[in-house]
PDB file of C-alpha atoms in Angstrom:
ATOM      1  CA  MET A 206     -88.570  39.889  30.026  1.00 67.00           C
ATOM      2  CA  GLU A 207     -90.438  38.455  32.901  1.00 86.00           C
ATOM      3  CA  GLU A 208     -88.989  37.976  36.336  1.00 89.00           C
ATOM      4  CA  TRP A 209     -88.929  34.176  36.195  1.00 87.00           C
ATOM      5  CA  GLN A 210     -86.992  34.308  32.924  1.00 89.00           C
ATOM      6  CA  LYS A 211     -84.396  36.596  34.502  1.00 88.00           C
ATOM      7  CA  ASP A 212     -84.111  34.231  37.476  1.00 87.00           C
ATOM      8  CA  LEU A 213     -83.702  31.258  35.118  1.00 90.00           C
ATOM      9  CA  MET A 214     -80.967  33.058  33.160  1.00 93.00           C
ATOM     10  CA  GLY A 215     -79.215  33.913  36.428  1.00 91.00           C
ATOM     11  CA  ILE A 216     -79.400  30.277  37.536  1.00 92.00           C
ATOM     12  CA  VAL A 217     -78.051  29.056  34.172  1.00 92.00           C
ATOM     13  CA  GLU A 218     -75.156  31.549  34.331  1.00 94.00           C
ATOM     14  CA  THR A 219     -74.384  30.557  37.924  1.00 94.00           C
ATOM     15  CA  VAL A 220     -74.419  26.856  36.985  1.00 93.00           C
ATOM     16  CA  ALA A 221     -72.156  27.552  33.982  1.00 93.00           C
ATOM     17  CA  GLU A 222     -69.673  29.428  36.199  1.00 94.00           C
ATOM     18  CA  GLU A 223     -69.731  26.640  38.809  1.00 93.00           C
ATOM     19  CA  VAL A 224     -69.197  23.968  36.135  1.00 93.00           C
ATOM     20  CA  GLU A 225     -66.284  25.970  34.719  1.00 94.00           C
ATOM     21  CA  ARG A 226     -64.731  26.302  38.206  1.00 94.00           C
ATOM     22  CA  PHE A 227     -65.275  22.579  38.783  1.00 94.00           C
ATOM     23  CA  PHE A 228     -63.465  21.625  35.583  1.00 93.00           C
ATOM     24  CA  GLN A 229     -60.690  24.143  36.242  1.00 94.00           C
ATOM     25  CA  GLY A 230     -60.249  22.561  39.693  1.00 92.00           C
ATOM     26  CA  MET A 231     -60.204  19.090  38.111  1.00 93.00           C
ATOM     27  CA  ASN A 232     -57.615  20.276  35.597  1.00 94.00           C
ATOM     28  CA  ASP A 233     -55.436  21.603  38.428  1.00 93.00           C
ATOM     29  CA  MET A 234     -55.817  18.316  40.325  1.00 94.00           C
ATOM     30  CA  VAL A 235     -54.851  16.271  37.256  1.00 93.00           C
ATOM     31  CA  ASP A 236     -51.798  18.490  36.708  1.00 93.00           C
ATOM     32  CA  SER A 237     -50.807  18.051  40.347  1.00 93.00           C
ATOM     33  CA  PHE A 238     -51.338  14.287  40.055  1.00 93.00           C
ATOM     34  CA  PHE A 239     -49.103  14.099  36.972  1.00 93.00           C
ATOM     35  CA  ASP A 240     -46.418  16.163  38.709  1.00 93.00           C
ATOM     36  CA  LEU A 241     -46.574  13.845  41.724  1.00 93.00           C
ATOM     37  CA  THR A 242     -46.394  10.694  39.607  1.00 93.00           C
ATOM     38  CA  GLU A 243     -43.485  12.148  37.651  1.00 94.00           C
ATOM     39  CA  GLU A 244     -41.586  12.816  40.886  1.00 93.00           C
ATOM     40  CA  LEU A 245     -42.399   9.344  42.198  1.00 92.00           C
ATOM     41  CA  THR A 246     -41.296   7.740  38.939  1.00 91.00           C
ATOM     42  CA  GLU A 247     -38.014   9.638  39.049  1.00 91.00           C
ATOM     43  CA  GLN A 248     -37.391   8.585  42.658  1.00 90.00           C
ATOM     44  CA  VAL A 249     -38.216   4.948  41.877  1.00 89.00           C
ATOM     45  CA  GLN A 250     -35.898   4.987  38.859  1.00 89.00           C
ATOM     46  CA  ASN A 251     -33.079   6.482  40.925  1.00 88.00           C
ATOM     47  CA  ASN A 252     -33.600   3.931  43.693  1.00 89.00           C
ATOM     48  CA  ILE A 253     -33.773   1.039  41.240  1.00 90.00           C
ATOM     49  CA  ALA A 254     -30.651   2.270  39.436  1.00 88.00           C
ATOM     50  CA  ALA A 255     -28.787   2.511  42.747  1.00 89.00           C
ATOM     51  CA  ASP A 256     -29.977  -0.957  43.784  1.00 89.00           C
ATOM     52  CA  VAL A 257     -28.979  -2.473  40.440  1.00 89.00           C
ATOM     53  CA  GLU A 258     -25.576  -0.790  40.595  1.00 89.00           C
ATOM     54  CA  GLN A 259     -25.004  -2.100  44.124  1.00 90.00           C
ATOM     55  CA  TYR A 260     -26.170  -5.586  43.095  1.00 90.00           C
ATOM     56  CA  LEU A 261     -23.816  -5.634  40.095  1.00 90.00           C
ATOM     57  CA  GLN A 262     -20.922  -4.487  42.283  1.00 90.00           C
ATOM     58  CA  GLU A 263     -21.650  -7.251  44.784  1.00 90.00           C
ATOM     59  CA  ILE A 264     -21.777  -9.844  42.001  1.00 90.00           C
ATOM     60  CA  SER A 265     -18.673  -8.621  40.188  1.00 89.00           C
ATOM     61  CA  ALA A 266     -16.479  -8.101  43.271  1.00 89.00           C
ATOM     62  CA  PRO A 267     -15.443 -11.785  43.603  1.00 87.00           C
ATOM     63  CA  PHE A 268     -14.649 -12.011  39.892  1.00 87.00           C
ATOM     64  CA  LEU A 269     -12.566  -8.855  40.042  1.00 86.00           C
ATOM     65  CA  GLU A 270     -10.682 -10.230  43.041  1.00 86.00           C
ATOM     66  CA  ILE A 271      -9.895 -13.405  41.114  1.00 86.00           C
ATOM     67  CA  TYR A 272      -8.814 -11.313  38.114  1.00 83.00           C
ATOM     68  CA  TRP A 273      -6.453  -9.184  40.218  1.00 82.00           C
ATOM     69  CA  GLU A 274      -5.030 -12.317  41.873  1.00 80.00           C
ATOM     70  CA  LEU A 275      -4.431 -13.887  38.444  1.00 78.00           C
ATOM     71  CA  GLU A 276      -2.753 -10.703  37.276  1.00 69.00           C
ATOM     72  CA  ASP A 277      -0.415 -10.942  40.267  1.00 65.00           C
ATOM     73  CA  VAL A 278       0.317 -14.599  39.421  1.00 64.00           C
ATOM     74  CA  VAL A 279       1.028 -13.765  35.770  1.00 60.00           C
ATOM     75  CA  ALA A 280       3.300 -10.904  36.823  1.00 55.00           C
ATOM     76  CA  ASP A 281       5.215 -13.325  39.079  1.00 55.00           C
ATOM     77  CA  VAL A 282       5.962 -15.733  36.185  1.00 56.00           C
ATOM     78  CA  ASP A 283       9.649 -16.014  35.351  1.00 59.00           C
ATOM     79  CA  PRO A 284      10.408 -13.699  32.405  1.00 59.00           C
ATOM     80  CA  GLY A 285      13.035 -16.248  31.316  1.00 63.00           C
ATOM     81  CA  PHE A 286      10.297 -18.782  30.555  1.00 73.00           C
ATOM     82  CA  PRO A 287      10.513 -19.588  26.813  1.00 80.00           C
ATOM     83  CA  TYR A 288       7.802 -18.447  24.421  1.00 82.00           C
ATOM     84  CA  SER A 289       7.335 -18.621  20.643  1.00 85.00           C
ATOM     85  CA  VAL A 290       7.759 -15.844  18.084  1.00 86.00           C
ATOM     86  CA  GLU A 291       6.595 -16.319  14.495  1.00 89.00           C
ATOM     87  CA  PRO A 292       8.690 -14.921  11.616  1.00 89.00           C
ATOM     88  CA  THR A 293       7.175 -11.962   9.791  1.00 87.00           C
ATOM     89  CA  PRO A 294       8.137 -10.003   6.669  1.00 85.00           C
ATOM     90  CA  GLU A 295       9.506  -7.319   9.023  1.00 86.00           C
ATOM     91  CA  GLN A 296      11.395  -9.623  11.404  1.00 87.00           C
ATOM     92  CA  ASN A 297      13.285 -12.634  10.038  1.00 88.00           C
ATOM     93  CA  PRO A 298      11.687 -12.615   6.552  1.00 88.00           C
ATOM     94  CA  ALA A 299      14.088 -15.328   5.309  1.00 88.00           C
ATOM     95  CA  CYS A 300      12.577 -17.726   7.872  1.00 91.00           C
ATOM     96  CA  VAL A 301       8.933 -17.476   6.799  1.00 90.00           C
ATOM     97  CA  GLY A 302       7.829 -21.013   5.870  1.00 90.00           C
ATOM     98  CA  CYS A 303      11.203 -22.601   6.748  1.00 92.00           C
ATOM     99  CA  THR A 304      11.203 -25.974   8.492  1.00 92.00           C
ATOM    100  CA  ASN A 305      14.425 -25.097  10.364  1.00 90.00           C
ATOM    101  CA  TYR A 306      12.884 -22.077  12.086  1.00 91.00           C
ATOM    102  CA  HIS A 307      12.913 -22.537  15.876  1.00 92.00           C
ATOM    103  CA  GLY A 308      11.527 -19.148  17.007  1.00 89.00           C
ATOM    104  CA  GLN A 309      11.752 -19.543  20.794  1.00 90.00           C
ATOM    105  CA  VAL A 310      12.740 -16.721  23.148  1.00 87.00           C
ATOM    106  CA  TYR A 311      14.912 -17.776  26.099  1.00 84.00           C
ATOM    107  CA  SER A 312      15.566 -15.175  28.814  1.00 79.00           C
ATOM    108  CA  GLY A 313      14.771 -12.418  26.344  1.00 79.00           C
ATOM    109  CA  ASN A 314      16.987 -13.826  23.531  1.00 86.00           C
ATOM    110  CA  LEU A 315      15.422 -15.142  20.324  1.00 88.00           C
ATOM    111  CA  LEU A 316      16.916 -18.362  18.955  1.00 89.00           C
ATOM    112  CA  VAL A 317      15.992 -18.244  15.263  1.00 90.00           C
ATOM    113  CA  CYS A 318      17.446 -21.590  14.192  1.00 90.00           C
ATOM    114  CA  ALA A 319      20.464 -23.869  14.887  1.00 87.00           C
ATOM    115  CA  MET A 320      22.328 -22.770  11.728  1.00 88.00           C
ATOM    116  CA  HIS A 321      21.719 -19.056  12.196  1.00 90.00           C
ATOM    117  CA  PRO A 322      20.943 -18.338  15.886  1.00 90.00           C
ATOM    118  CA  HIS A 323      20.401 -14.611  15.257  1.00 88.00           C
ATOM    119  CA  GLY A 324      18.678 -15.000  11.867  1.00 87.00           C
ATOM    120  CA  TRP A 325      19.777 -14.373   8.302  1.00 86.00           C
ATOM    121  CA  ASP A 326      20.465 -10.820   7.033  1.00 84.00           C
ATOM    122  CA  ASP A 327      18.555 -10.879   3.727  1.00 83.00           C
ATOM    123  CA  GLN A 328      15.547 -12.804   2.404  1.00 83.00           C
ATOM    124  CA  ASN A 329      17.525 -15.635   0.752  1.00 86.00           C
ATOM    125  CA  CYS A 330      18.835 -17.954   3.460  1.00 90.00           C
ATOM    126  CA  PRO A 331      21.080 -20.754   2.029  1.00 90.00           C
ATOM    127  CA  ASP A 332      19.677 -23.236   4.595  1.00 88.00           C
ATOM    128  CA  TRP A 333      15.987 -22.508   3.956  1.00 88.00           C
ATOM    129  CA  GLU A 334      13.831 -25.643   3.562  1.00 89.00           C
ATOM    130  CA  GLN A 335      10.130 -25.813   2.804  1.00 86.00           C
ATOM    131  CA  GLU A 336       7.878 -26.863   5.704  1.00 77.00           C
TER     132      GLU A 336
END
């Protein structure tokens, strides 16, 4: 082989090695870039999540205050205030569908009806009337 051919082969090999090093360097840079963007994305997500959480707390705080105040008001209501209780097959079954059923609780005591203030013992009340 002539000298110029050997020099040309040497140049081609040198260029091939340099191109390979160039692309290896580019590959390393791209990997570093992806690592950096991944870290930045994670930091942005964490910051956004913290900001959203703080924003939601700021928005919900007044509503929670109102809720707690209402809970205090409800707790202060007189327990003797009357409220209704419907008859069920388990409790006062003779009164289900009866027009005489009163079903109000006064100071913790249920008034079933005027004829039978504490209810009837079995399911066949003699005073039962269809609603």
